[in-house]
Amino acid sequence: MALPSDGRLVRRIVRHYLRYDRENPFIFISALLAFLGIAAGVMVLMIAMGIMNGTQQEFEKKLFVMNYPLTVVSYGQGVRKSTIERIHKHFPEMKLSPYYSTQVIAKHGSGIQGGILYGVDFAKEAALNPVFAKALDGKLGTHPPRYALVAGDDLSFSLDARLNDKITLFFSQYQAAGLGTMPLQKRFRLLGTFNSGLKAYDKAIMYTTLAAFHKVLKKAPDRFDGVHIYTENPMEKIKAVKALLPDDTDIEGWWQQNGNFFSAMQMEKKALFLVLLLIILVASLNIISSLLMTVMSRRREIALLRTLGATRREIRQIFFRLGVVVGAAGILVGTLLGFGGIWILTHFDIIHLPADVYGTSRLPVDLLWSDFFMILAGTALIVLLSALYPARKAASTDPLSVLRNE
């Protein structure tokens, strides 16, 4: 009796071995567990990587707004007005907002809170900071009062201050008072509040006018503590801007100001991927065990196929494809379940997060295609390696010894 051609024989035997065997139910159960384990591993990996990436992007978005794409800082007497004009001349598309900054203590009634006070041009700052622009909401116009104050929601709440209330700010500079000195202080009127989504910023940052710094702290109008810059491509433009700066001035990107934070998140993401990949690795052990049990229970059939003319290559292909089919089915089902889980988490508020901790009340999920293909590649590699040894074991079966002993 002639055997079918190479491809037909392999496909027919694989379909036969995938069926439920009443005499050896544990083989089918082991293969089923391997299928479920791989499907669950792929699904969990997709959702977990999507959550990690979504959380990182959410933090990037918040920090990008409050830290600005690029910031020019001075280590000398300040950023000169001529330097700002030079940057604007070479990059007219960039939005520039020069600022002063100082640490202050805010007091209203019995409430006291420390923070950072920025002196800015309200119109220029609103053009590149949407959080600040939303706080103004067109109420202050382009010529706000000299001692206007815009503060975070959490800061105004901790001070129990409402709009139009006067807040006293204590500066680190001192002024003469009788025979001694006392901290410099000035009353500002709260004319707006903002909510960036990050409590640490909303509780510490305040904005006032450049004129207030000129009057209270005697700042020179032609020198600034720094310049906030908005550009669509900060990573590409940072070197070009730096070439225009004098020696006592430097420039920082938002990613550099928070480098340790994002490095930690990247490390957590890699560690999570490796840990969850162990789920698939454990499931692959079931593929190995089920294939080895199949080889042991089908030794007589393998020997018979060999005596009828089947080659070692065909036997090896049968069991290799058998493991690949189980693994591929698990990857396919896991992918569908993963996308389904991501869709549910994205469209339904199943998990509610504390906004003051994470910056958002909804669980951010955003799976990158690079992460998705990395999951598929890692899982496929594990499946292929798991099917390789049992296939070689089956191909090494000696038909003469099997038929003589069994």
mmCIF file of C-alpha atoms in Angstrom:
data_model
loop_
_atom_site.group_PDB
_atom_site.id
_atom_site.type_symbol
_atom_site.label_atom_id
_atom_site.label_comp_id
_atom_site.label_asym_id
_atom_site.label_seq_id
_atom_site.Cartn_x
_atom_site.Cartn_y
_atom_site.Cartn_z
ATOM 1 C CA MET A 1 0.000 0.000 0.000
ATOM 2 C CA ALA A 2 1.421 3.360 -1.038
ATOM 3 C CA LEU A 3 1.386 6.261 1.376
ATOM 4 C CA PRO A 4 -0.027 9.642 0.323
ATOM 5 C CA SER A 5 2.379 12.298 -0.851
ATOM 6 C CA ASP A 6 4.531 14.190 1.662
ATOM 7 C CA GLY A 7 2.201 17.091 2.397
ATOM 8 C CA ARG A 8 -1.042 15.094 2.406
ATOM 9 C CA LEU A 9 0.361 12.461 4.787
ATOM 10 C CA VAL A 10 1.553 15.065 7.300
ATOM 11 C CA ARG A 11 -1.741 16.975 7.228
ATOM 12 C CA ARG A 12 -3.843 13.812 7.593
ATOM 13 C CA ILE A 13 -1.827 12.483 10.546
ATOM 14 C CA VAL A 14 -1.865 15.906 12.288
ATOM 15 C CA ARG A 15 -5.676 16.101 11.999
ATOM 16 C CA HIS A 16 -5.927 12.579 13.341
ATOM 17 C CA TYR A 17 -3.744 13.308 16.386
ATOM 18 C CA LEU A 18 -5.666 16.509 17.198
ATOM 19 C CA ARG A 19 -8.850 14.529 17.796
ATOM 20 C CA TYR A 20 -9.915 13.432 21.262
ATOM 21 C CA ASP A 21 -8.500 9.986 22.105
ATOM 22 C CA ARG A 22 -10.648 8.026 24.545
ATOM 23 C CA GLU A 23 -7.817 5.645 25.312
ATOM 24 C CA ASN A 24 -5.427 8.493 26.209
ATOM 25 C CA PRO A 25 -7.570 11.426 27.460
ATOM 26 C CA PHE A 26 -4.702 12.974 29.402
ATOM 27 C CA ILE A 27 -2.854 13.753 26.169
ATOM 28 C CA PHE A 28 -5.794 15.795 24.907
ATOM 29 C CA ILE A 29 -6.221 17.495 28.290
ATOM 30 C CA SER A 30 -2.517 18.410 28.391
ATOM 31 C CA ALA A 31 -2.718 19.904 24.894
ATOM 32 C CA LEU A 32 -5.863 21.805 25.886
ATOM 33 C CA LEU A 33 -4.103 23.233 28.947
ATOM 34 C CA ALA A 34 -1.205 24.308 26.755
ATOM 35 C CA PHE A 35 -3.629 26.024 24.383
ATOM 36 C CA LEU A 36 -5.420 27.815 27.243
ATOM 37 C CA GLY A 37 -2.137 28.785 28.915
ATOM 38 C CA ILE A 38 -0.744 30.378 25.760
ATOM 39 C CA ALA A 39 -4.039 32.153 25.050
ATOM 40 C CA ALA A 40 -4.179 33.510 28.615
ATOM 41 C CA GLY A 41 -0.514 34.544 28.490
ATOM 42 C CA VAL A 42 -0.898 36.468 25.237
ATOM 43 C CA MET A 43 -4.075 38.157 26.482
ATOM 44 C CA VAL A 44 -2.535 39.201 29.816
ATOM 45 C CA LEU A 45 0.642 40.422 28.099
ATOM 46 C CA MET A 46 -1.324 42.564 25.640
ATOM 47 C CA ILE A 47 -3.491 44.149 28.332
ATOM 48 C CA ALA A 48 -0.599 44.662 30.756
ATOM 49 C CA MET A 49 1.663 46.236 28.123
ATOM 50 C CA GLY A 50 -1.237 48.397 26.955
ATOM 51 C CA ILE A 51 -1.837 49.642 30.507
ATOM 52 C CA MET A 52 1.866 50.332 31.084
ATOM 53 C CA ASN A 53 2.204 52.239 27.820
ATOM 54 C CA GLY A 54 -1.069 54.124 28.347
ATOM 55 C CA THR A 55 -0.014 55.150 31.843
ATOM 56 C CA GLN A 56 3.373 56.341 30.573
ATOM 57 C CA GLN A 57 1.750 58.370 27.786
ATOM 58 C CA GLU A 58 -0.691 59.909 30.271
ATOM 59 C CA PHE A 59 2.163 61.036 32.504
ATOM 60 C CA GLU A 60 4.110 62.276 29.483
ATOM 61 C CA LYS A 61 1.129 64.358 28.399
ATOM 62 C CA LYS A 62 0.729 65.918 31.835
ATOM 63 C CA LEU A 63 4.434 66.547 32.346
ATOM 64 C CA PHE A 64 4.818 67.808 28.781
ATOM 65 C CA VAL A 65 2.290 70.569 29.488
ATOM 66 C CA MET A 66 3.620 71.692 32.864
ATOM 67 C CA ASN A 67 7.340 71.225 32.100
ATOM 68 C CA TYR A 68 7.191 72.627 28.556
ATOM 69 C CA PRO A 69 8.915 71.028 25.526
ATOM 70 C CA LEU A 70 12.082 73.125 25.912
ATOM 71 C CA THR A 71 13.286 75.435 28.674
ATOM 72 C CA VAL A 72 16.204 77.861 28.427
ATOM 73 C CA VAL A 73 17.878 78.398 31.804
ATOM 74 C CA SER A 74 20.718 80.667 32.920
ATOM 75 C CA TYR A 75 23.631 79.937 35.250
ATOM 76 C CA GLY A 76 24.781 83.546 35.262
ATOM 77 C CA GLN A 77 22.996 86.889 35.383
ATOM 78 C CA GLY A 78 19.940 85.686 33.510
ATOM 79 C CA VAL A 79 18.755 85.098 29.944
ATOM 80 C CA ARG A 80 19.259 88.301 27.999
ATOM 81 C CA LYS A 81 16.475 89.800 25.933
ATOM 82 C CA SER A 82 18.823 89.796 22.939
ATOM 83 C CA THR A 83 19.165 86.005 23.245
ATOM 84 C CA ILE A 84 15.379 85.614 23.131
ATOM 85 C CA GLU A 85 15.183 87.836 20.063
ATOM 86 C CA ARG A 86 17.913 85.769 18.381
ATOM 87 C CA ILE A 87 15.987 82.533 19.005
ATOM 88 C CA HIS A 88 12.772 84.087 17.686
ATOM 89 C CA LYS A 89 14.579 85.349 14.564
ATOM 90 C CA HIS A 90 15.990 81.914 13.683
ATOM 91 C CA PHE A 91 12.848 79.978 14.697
ATOM 92 C CA PRO A 92 9.825 82.246 14.110
ATOM 93 C CA GLU A 93 7.452 79.268 14.361
ATOM 94 C CA MET A 94 8.412 78.647 18.003
ATOM 95 C CA LYS A 95 6.340 80.098 20.840
ATOM 96 C CA LEU A 96 8.483 81.778 23.505
ATOM 97 C CA SER A 97 7.479 82.806 27.010
ATOM 98 C CA PRO A 98 10.206 84.409 29.185
ATOM 99 C CA TYR A 99 9.696 84.055 32.921
ATOM 100 C CA TYR A 100 10.966 84.859 36.388
ATOM 101 C CA SER A 101 10.689 82.375 39.245
ATOM 102 C CA THR A 102 11.129 82.355 42.996
ATOM 103 C CA GLN A 103 10.050 80.330 46.001
ATOM 104 C CA VAL A 104 7.332 81.822 48.182
ATOM 105 C CA ILE A 105 5.062 81.010 51.098
ATOM 106 C CA ALA A 106 1.370 81.702 50.468
ATOM 107 C CA LYS A 107 -0.928 82.676 53.349
ATOM 108 C CA HIS A 108 -4.661 83.221 53.416
ATOM 109 C CA GLY A 109 -6.511 83.258 56.708
ATOM 110 C CA SER A 110 -5.110 80.398 58.762
ATOM 111 C CA GLY A 111 -3.867 78.473 55.721
ATOM 112 C CA ILE A 112 -0.168 78.426 54.797
ATOM 113 C CA GLN A 113 1.363 76.680 51.793
ATOM 114 C CA GLY A 114 4.785 76.821 50.149
ATOM 115 C CA GLY A 115 5.168 76.975 46.405
ATOM 116 C CA ILE A 116 6.920 78.369 43.330
ATOM 117 C CA LEU A 117 5.853 81.697 41.866
ATOM 118 C CA TYR A 118 6.388 82.355 38.157
ATOM 119 C CA GLY A 119 6.298 85.808 36.625
ATOM 120 C CA VAL A 120 5.126 85.547 33.008
ATOM 121 C CA ASP A 121 3.589 87.492 30.173
ATOM 122 C CA PHE A 122 0.014 86.206 30.393
ATOM 123 C CA ALA A 123 -0.623 86.355 26.649
ATOM 124 C CA LYS A 124 2.618 84.560 25.712
ATOM 125 C CA GLU A 125 2.253 81.944 28.443
ATOM 126 C CA ALA A 126 -1.344 81.192 27.437
ATOM 127 C CA ALA A 127 -0.218 80.687 23.824
ATOM 128 C CA LEU A 128 1.976 77.699 24.739
ATOM 129 C CA ASN A 129 0.373 76.409 27.960
ATOM 130 C CA PRO A 130 -3.236 75.199 27.453
ATOM 131 C CA VAL A 131 -3.693 74.592 31.191
ATOM 132 C CA PHE A 132 -2.826 78.221 31.934
ATOM 133 C CA ALA A 133 -4.960 79.447 29.006
ATOM 134 C CA LYS A 134 -7.963 77.526 30.318
ATOM 135 C CA ALA A 135 -7.467 79.099 33.750
ATOM 136 C CA LEU A 136 -7.604 82.585 32.223
ATOM 137 C CA ASP A 137 -10.647 81.739 30.101
ATOM 138 C CA GLY A 138 -10.564 85.239 28.619
ATOM 139 C CA LYS A 139 -11.302 86.867 31.970
ATOM 140 C CA LEU A 140 -8.039 88.778 32.403
ATOM 141 C CA GLY A 141 -7.448 89.876 28.818
ATOM 142 C CA THR A 142 -4.004 90.859 27.542
ATOM 143 C CA HIS A 143 -3.412 93.491 30.266
ATOM 144 C CA PRO A 144 -4.075 91.843 33.656
ATOM 145 C CA PRO A 145 -3.621 93.759 36.931
ATOM 146 C CA ARG A 146 -0.017 93.955 38.112
ATOM 147 C CA TYR A 147 -0.632 91.785 41.164
ATOM 148 C CA ALA A 148 -2.933 89.240 39.526
ATOM 149 C CA LEU A 149 -2.397 85.659 40.691
ATOM 150 C CA VAL A 150 -3.251 82.347 39.004
ATOM 151 C CA ALA A 151 -2.798 79.270 41.199
ATOM 152 C CA GLY A 152 -3.585 75.558 41.150
ATOM 153 C CA ASP A 153 -6.925 74.273 42.381
ATOM 154 C CA ASP A 154 -5.318 72.265 45.180
ATOM 155 C CA LEU A 155 -3.340 75.273 46.386
ATOM 156 C CA SER A 156 -6.404 77.521 46.538
ATOM 157 C CA PHE A 157 -8.346 74.735 48.260
ATOM 158 C CA SER A 158 -5.652 74.201 50.918
ATOM 159 C CA LEU A 159 -5.650 77.972 51.564
ATOM 160 C CA ASP A 160 -9.462 78.111 51.499
ATOM 161 C CA ALA A 161 -9.144 80.935 48.954
ATOM 162 C CA ARG A 162 -11.746 81.781 46.329
ATOM 163 C CA LEU A 163 -11.624 83.936 43.232
ATOM 164 C CA ASN A 164 -10.927 87.605 43.957
ATOM 165 C CA ASP A 165 -9.625 86.776 47.440
ATOM 166 C CA LYS A 166 -6.324 88.395 48.429
ATOM 167 C CA ILE A 167 -3.432 86.017 49.180
ATOM 168 C CA THR A 168 -0.291 87.214 50.948
ATOM 169 C CA LEU A 169 2.975 85.927 49.491
ATOM 170 C CA PHE A 170 6.160 85.897 51.598
ATOM 171 C CA PHE A 171 9.407 85.986 49.576
ATOM 172 C CA SER A 172 12.864 84.751 50.559
ATOM 173 C CA GLN A 173 14.240 88.302 50.300
ATOM 174 C CA TYR A 174 14.206 90.545 53.370
ATOM 175 C CA GLN A 175 13.289 94.194 53.909
ATOM 176 C CA ALA A 176 14.084 96.622 56.714
ATOM 177 C CA ALA A 177 11.516 96.827 59.512
ATOM 178 C CA GLY A 178 12.336 99.138 62.390
ATOM 179 C CA LEU A 179 15.621 98.045 63.926
ATOM 180 C CA GLY A 180 15.558 94.634 62.216
ATOM 181 C CA THR A 181 14.443 92.905 59.044
ATOM 182 C CA MET A 182 11.452 90.851 57.980
ATOM 183 C CA PRO A 183 10.635 88.749 54.907
ATOM 184 C CA LEU A 184 9.436 90.701 51.906
ATOM 185 C CA GLN A 185 5.682 90.262 51.472
ATOM 186 C CA LYS A 186 3.002 91.380 49.065
ATOM 187 C CA ARG A 187 -0.721 90.787 48.680
ATOM 188 C CA PHE A 188 -1.921 89.358 45.367
ATOM 189 C CA ARG A 189 -5.484 88.930 44.131
ATOM 190 C CA LEU A 190 -6.475 85.399 43.048
ATOM 191 C CA LEU A 191 -8.047 85.879 39.610
ATOM 192 C CA GLY A 192 -7.860 82.334 38.228
ATOM 193 C CA THR A 193 -7.195 78.685 39.076
ATOM 194 C CA PHE A 194 -5.977 75.782 36.946
ATOM 195 C CA ASN A 195 -6.111 72.002 37.113
ATOM 196 C CA SER A 196 -3.258 70.189 35.375
ATOM 197 C CA GLY A 197 -4.323 66.739 36.588
ATOM 198 C CA LEU A 198 -1.197 66.324 38.721
ATOM 199 C CA LYS A 199 -1.656 67.230 42.356
ATOM 200 C CA ALA A 200 2.037 67.970 42.933
ATOM 201 C CA TYR A 201 1.870 70.798 40.378
ATOM 202 C CA ASP A 202 -1.579 72.073 41.321
ATOM 203 C CA LYS A 203 -0.509 72.450 44.932
ATOM 204 C CA ALA A 204 2.790 74.238 44.352
ATOM 205 C CA ILE A 205 2.726 76.407 41.225
ATOM 206 C CA MET A 206 1.487 80.001 40.974
ATOM 207 C CA TYR A 207 1.676 82.585 38.186
ATOM 208 C CA THR A 208 1.742 86.363 38.301
ATOM 209 C CA THR A 209 2.808 89.150 35.942
ATOM 210 C CA LEU A 210 6.304 90.226 34.919
ATOM 211 C CA ALA A 211 5.487 93.697 36.236
ATOM 212 C CA ALA A 212 4.981 92.276 39.746
ATOM 213 C CA PHE A 213 8.533 90.893 39.757
ATOM 214 C CA HIS A 214 9.868 94.201 38.431
ATOM 215 C CA LYS A 215 8.156 96.101 41.258
ATOM 216 C CA VAL A 216 8.528 93.720 44.212
ATOM 217 C CA LEU A 217 11.851 91.980 43.516
ATOM 218 C CA LYS A 218 13.422 94.711 41.365
ATOM 219 C CA LYS A 219 14.063 92.334 38.480
ATOM 220 C CA ALA A 220 15.721 93.853 35.413
ATOM 221 C CA PRO A 221 13.247 94.031 32.502
ATOM 222 C CA ASP A 222 15.892 92.961 29.955
ATOM 223 C CA ARG A 223 17.007 89.768 31.770
ATOM 224 C CA PHE A 224 14.930 86.718 32.708
ATOM 225 C CA ASP A 225 15.421 83.608 34.814
ATOM 226 C CA GLY A 226 14.494 81.417 31.851
ATOM 227 C CA VAL A 227 12.390 80.996 28.731
ATOM 228 C CA HIS A 228 9.669 78.427 28.100
ATOM 229 C CA ILE A 229 9.617 77.258 24.465
ATOM 230 C CA TYR A 230 6.942 75.338 22.597
ATOM 231 C CA THR A 231 7.839 73.478 19.404
ATOM 232 C CA GLU A 232 6.367 70.452 17.677
ATOM 233 C CA ASN A 233 9.765 68.732 17.428
ATOM 234 C CA PRO A 234 11.690 69.526 20.619
ATOM 235 C CA MET A 235 14.090 66.575 20.316
ATOM 236 C CA GLU A 236 15.109 67.682 16.833
ATOM 237 C CA LYS A 237 15.374 71.409 17.586
ATOM 238 C CA ILE A 238 17.178 71.327 20.944
ATOM 239 C CA LYS A 239 20.700 71.204 19.450
ATOM 240 C CA ALA A 240 19.950 73.979 16.966
ATOM 241 C CA VAL A 241 18.624 76.254 19.727
ATOM 242 C CA LYS A 242 21.565 75.430 22.000
ATOM 243 C CA ALA A 243 23.978 76.633 19.290
ATOM 244 C CA LEU A 244 22.437 80.125 19.585
ATOM 245 C CA LEU A 245 22.911 80.414 23.355
ATOM 246 C CA PRO A 246 25.821 82.126 25.151
ATOM 247 C CA ASP A 247 28.148 80.187 27.454
ATOM 248 C CA ASP A 248 26.272 81.035 30.683
ATOM 249 C CA THR A 249 22.966 79.753 29.288
ATOM 250 C CA ASP A 250 21.761 76.196 28.662
ATOM 251 C CA ILE A 251 18.648 74.442 27.385
ATOM 252 C CA GLU A 252 16.751 71.414 28.725
ATOM 253 C CA GLY A 253 14.079 69.197 27.193
ATOM 254 C CA TRP A 254 11.074 67.965 29.136
ATOM 255 C CA TRP A 255 12.391 64.392 28.802
ATOM 256 C CA GLN A 256 15.663 65.426 30.457
ATOM 257 C CA GLN A 257 13.908 67.087 33.391
ATOM 258 C CA ASN A 258 12.065 63.822 34.119
ATOM 259 C CA GLY A 259 14.661 61.357 32.833
ATOM 260 C CA ASN A 260 14.846 59.193 35.981
ATOM 261 C CA PHE A 261 11.065 58.887 36.158
ATOM 262 C CA PHE A 262 10.670 57.656 32.579
ATOM 263 C CA SER A 263 13.723 55.413 32.831
ATOM 264 C CA ALA A 264 12.116 53.727 35.832
ATOM 265 C CA MET A 265 8.862 53.271 33.908
ATOM 266 C CA GLN A 266 10.720 51.736 30.966
ATOM 267 C CA MET A 267 12.494 49.317 33.304
ATOM 268 C CA GLU A 268 9.187 48.355 34.918
ATOM 269 C CA LYS A 269 7.716 47.773 31.475
ATOM 270 C CA LYS A 270 10.573 45.457 30.459
ATOM 271 C CA ALA A 271 10.445 43.586 33.776
ATOM 272 C CA LEU A 272 6.676 43.133 33.460
ATOM 273 C CA PHE A 273 7.069 41.780 29.927
ATOM 274 C CA LEU A 274 9.666 39.214 31.033
ATOM 275 C CA VAL A 275 7.652 38.127 34.078
ATOM 276 C CA LEU A 276 4.421 37.679 32.120
ATOM 277 C CA LEU A 277 6.307 35.881 29.361
ATOM 278 C CA LEU A 278 6.955 33.183 31.973
ATOM 279 C CA ILE A 279 3.224 32.367 31.815
ATOM 280 C CA ILE A 280 3.676 31.431 28.174
ATOM 281 C CA LEU A 281 6.883 29.575 29.010
ATOM 282 C CA VAL A 282 5.028 27.455 31.585
ATOM 283 C CA ALA A 283 2.250 26.813 29.066
ATOM 284 C CA SER A 284 4.859 25.689 26.543
ATOM 285 C CA LEU A 285 5.916 22.942 28.963
ATOM 286 C CA ASN A 286 2.439 21.474 28.478
ATOM 287 C CA ILE A 287 3.081 21.451 24.734
ATOM 288 C CA ILE A 288 6.295 19.502 25.302
ATOM 289 C CA SER A 289 4.659 17.058 27.733
ATOM 290 C CA SER A 290 1.586 16.474 25.541
ATOM 291 C CA LEU A 291 3.733 15.876 22.443
ATOM 292 C CA LEU A 292 6.071 13.526 24.316
ATOM 293 C CA MET A 293 3.066 11.585 25.649
ATOM 294 C CA THR A 294 1.713 11.440 22.101
ATOM 295 C CA VAL A 295 5.050 10.131 20.857
ATOM 296 C CA MET A 296 5.179 7.463 23.578
ATOM 297 C CA SER A 297 1.580 6.336 23.006
ATOM 298 C CA ARG A 298 1.942 6.332 19.211
ATOM 299 C CA ARG A 299 5.255 4.509 18.977
ATOM 300 C CA ARG A 300 3.705 1.566 17.188
ATOM 301 C CA GLU A 301 1.988 3.835 14.681
ATOM 302 C CA ILE A 302 5.235 5.751 14.100
ATOM 303 C CA ALA A 303 7.101 2.468 13.556
ATOM 304 C CA LEU A 304 4.401 1.267 11.160
ATOM 305 C CA LEU A 305 4.577 4.510 9.187
ATOM 306 C CA ARG A 306 8.347 4.130 8.943
ATOM 307 C CA THR A 307 8.065 0.549 7.626
ATOM 308 C CA LEU A 308 5.520 1.714 5.050
ATOM 309 C CA GLY A 309 7.947 4.270 3.686
ATOM 310 C CA ALA A 310 7.522 7.429 5.778
ATOM 311 C CA THR A 311 10.806 9.288 6.200
ATOM 312 C CA ARG A 312 12.271 10.731 9.380
ATOM 313 C CA ARG A 313 11.604 14.184 7.951
ATOM 314 C CA GLU A 314 7.889 13.423 7.581
ATOM 315 C CA ILE A 315 7.638 12.079 11.137
ATOM 316 C CA ARG A 316 9.465 15.133 12.438
ATOM 317 C CA GLN A 317 7.104 17.420 10.485
ATOM 318 C CA ILE A 318 4.032 15.660 11.899
ATOM 319 C CA PHE A 319 4.867 16.307 15.536
ATOM 320 C CA PHE A 320 6.429 19.715 14.893
ATOM 321 C CA ARG A 321 3.267 20.885 13.124
ATOM 322 C CA LEU A 322 1.178 19.363 15.881
ATOM 323 C CA GLY A 323 2.887 21.592 18.466
ATOM 324 C CA VAL A 324 2.751 24.609 16.156
ATOM 325 C CA VAL A 325 -0.994 24.155 15.589
ATOM 326 C CA VAL A 326 -1.678 24.101 19.345
ATOM 327 C CA GLY A 327 0.555 27.130 19.933
ATOM 328 C CA ALA A 328 -0.764 29.104 16.939
ATOM 329 C CA ALA A 329 -4.352 28.482 18.012
ATOM 330 C CA GLY A 330 -3.484 29.765 21.490
ATOM 331 C CA ILE A 331 -1.800 32.872 20.037
ATOM 332 C CA LEU A 332 -4.809 33.595 17.789
ATOM 333 C CA VAL A 333 -7.377 33.210 20.558
ATOM 334 C CA GLY A 334 -5.193 35.140 23.017
ATOM 335 C CA THR A 335 -4.847 37.990 20.518
ATOM 336 C CA LEU A 336 -8.619 38.194 20.041
ATOM 337 C CA LEU A 337 -9.194 38.104 23.814
ATOM 338 C CA GLY A 338 -6.472 40.724 24.327
ATOM 339 C CA PHE A 339 -7.982 43.180 21.850
ATOM 340 C CA GLY A 340 -11.407 42.490 23.322
ATOM 341 C CA GLY A 341 -10.147 43.215 26.844
ATOM 342 C CA ILE A 342 -8.447 46.419 25.702
ATOM 343 C CA TRP A 343 -11.649 47.557 23.955
ATOM 344 C CA ILE A 344 -13.715 46.901 27.103
ATOM 345 C CA LEU A 345 -11.261 48.744 29.370
ATOM 346 C CA THR A 346 -11.122 51.659 26.928
ATOM 347 C CA HIS A 347 -14.876 52.119 26.446
ATOM 348 C CA PHE A 348 -16.199 51.165 29.885
ATOM 349 C CA ASP A 349 -15.169 52.665 33.229
ATOM 350 C CA ILE A 350 -14.655 49.295 34.908
ATOM 351 C CA ILE A 351 -11.583 50.320 36.925
ATOM 352 C CA HIS A 352 -11.702 53.739 38.607
ATOM 353 C CA LEU A 353 -8.382 55.320 39.564
ATOM 354 C CA PRO A 354 -7.708 58.115 42.097
ATOM 355 C CA ALA A 355 -7.059 61.142 39.892
ATOM 356 C CA ASP A 356 -4.814 62.838 42.473
ATOM 357 C CA VAL A 357 -2.355 59.918 42.269
ATOM 358 C CA TYR A 358 -2.404 58.896 38.608
ATOM 359 C CA GLY A 359 -3.502 62.146 36.969
ATOM 360 C CA THR A 360 -6.601 60.500 35.464
ATOM 361 C CA SER A 361 -9.659 58.703 36.832
ATOM 362 C CA ARG A 362 -9.898 56.255 33.916
ATOM 363 C CA LEU A 363 -7.502 53.405 33.270
ATOM 364 C CA PRO A 364 -5.333 54.479 30.300
ATOM 365 C CA VAL A 365 -4.779 51.642 27.832
ATOM 366 C CA ASP A 366 -2.814 52.075 24.602
ATOM 367 C CA LEU A 367 -1.046 49.054 23.097
ATOM 368 C CA LEU A 368 1.743 50.007 20.705
ATOM 369 C CA TRP A 369 2.113 47.958 17.547
ATOM 370 C CA SER A 370 5.786 47.465 18.385
ATOM 371 C CA ASP A 371 4.824 45.906 21.737
ATOM 372 C CA PHE A 372 2.161 43.775 20.052
ATOM 373 C CA PHE A 373 4.583 42.359 17.485
ATOM 374 C CA MET A 374 7.176 41.811 20.225
ATOM 375 C CA ILE A 375 4.596 39.742 22.137
ATOM 376 C CA LEU A 376 3.795 37.714 19.023
ATOM 377 C CA ALA A 377 7.484 37.192 18.231
ATOM 378 C CA GLY A 378 8.350 36.107 21.779
ATOM 379 C CA THR A 379 5.388 33.727 22.003
ATOM 380 C CA ALA A 380 6.011 32.256 18.553
ATOM 381 C CA LEU A 381 9.666 31.627 19.406
ATOM 382 C CA ILE A 382 8.717 29.786 22.602
ATOM 383 C CA VAL A 383 6.147 27.675 20.742
ATOM 384 C CA LEU A 384 8.597 26.734 17.981
ATOM 385 C CA LEU A 385 11.304 25.745 20.467
ATOM 386 C CA SER A 386 8.762 23.733 22.490
ATOM 387 C CA ALA A 387 7.709 21.705 19.443
ATOM 388 C CA LEU A 388 11.263 21.075 18.259
ATOM 389 C CA TYR A 389 12.456 18.511 20.839
ATOM 390 C CA PRO A 390 9.383 16.200 20.755
ATOM 391 C CA ALA A 391 9.516 16.246 16.940
ATOM 392 C CA ARG A 392 13.164 15.146 16.975
ATOM 393 C CA LYS A 393 12.342 12.504 19.581
ATOM 394 C CA ALA A 394 9.601 11.091 17.376
ATOM 395 C CA ALA A 395 11.850 11.083 14.296
ATOM 396 C CA SER A 396 14.536 9.144 16.172
ATOM 397 C CA THR A 397 12.174 6.225 16.900
ATOM 398 C CA ASP A 398 13.675 2.906 15.705
ATOM 399 C CA PRO A 399 10.891 0.933 13.971
ATOM 400 C CA LEU A 400 12.694 -2.437 14.263
ATOM 401 C CA SER A 401 13.114 -2.295 18.041
ATOM 402 C CA VAL A 402 9.576 -1.013 18.540
ATOM 403 C CA LEU A 403 7.928 -3.720 16.415
ATOM 404 C CA ARG A 404 10.115 -6.452 17.926
ATOM 405 C CA ASN A 405 9.351 -5.458 21.540
ATOM 406 C CA GLU A 406 5.719 -4.363 21.154
#
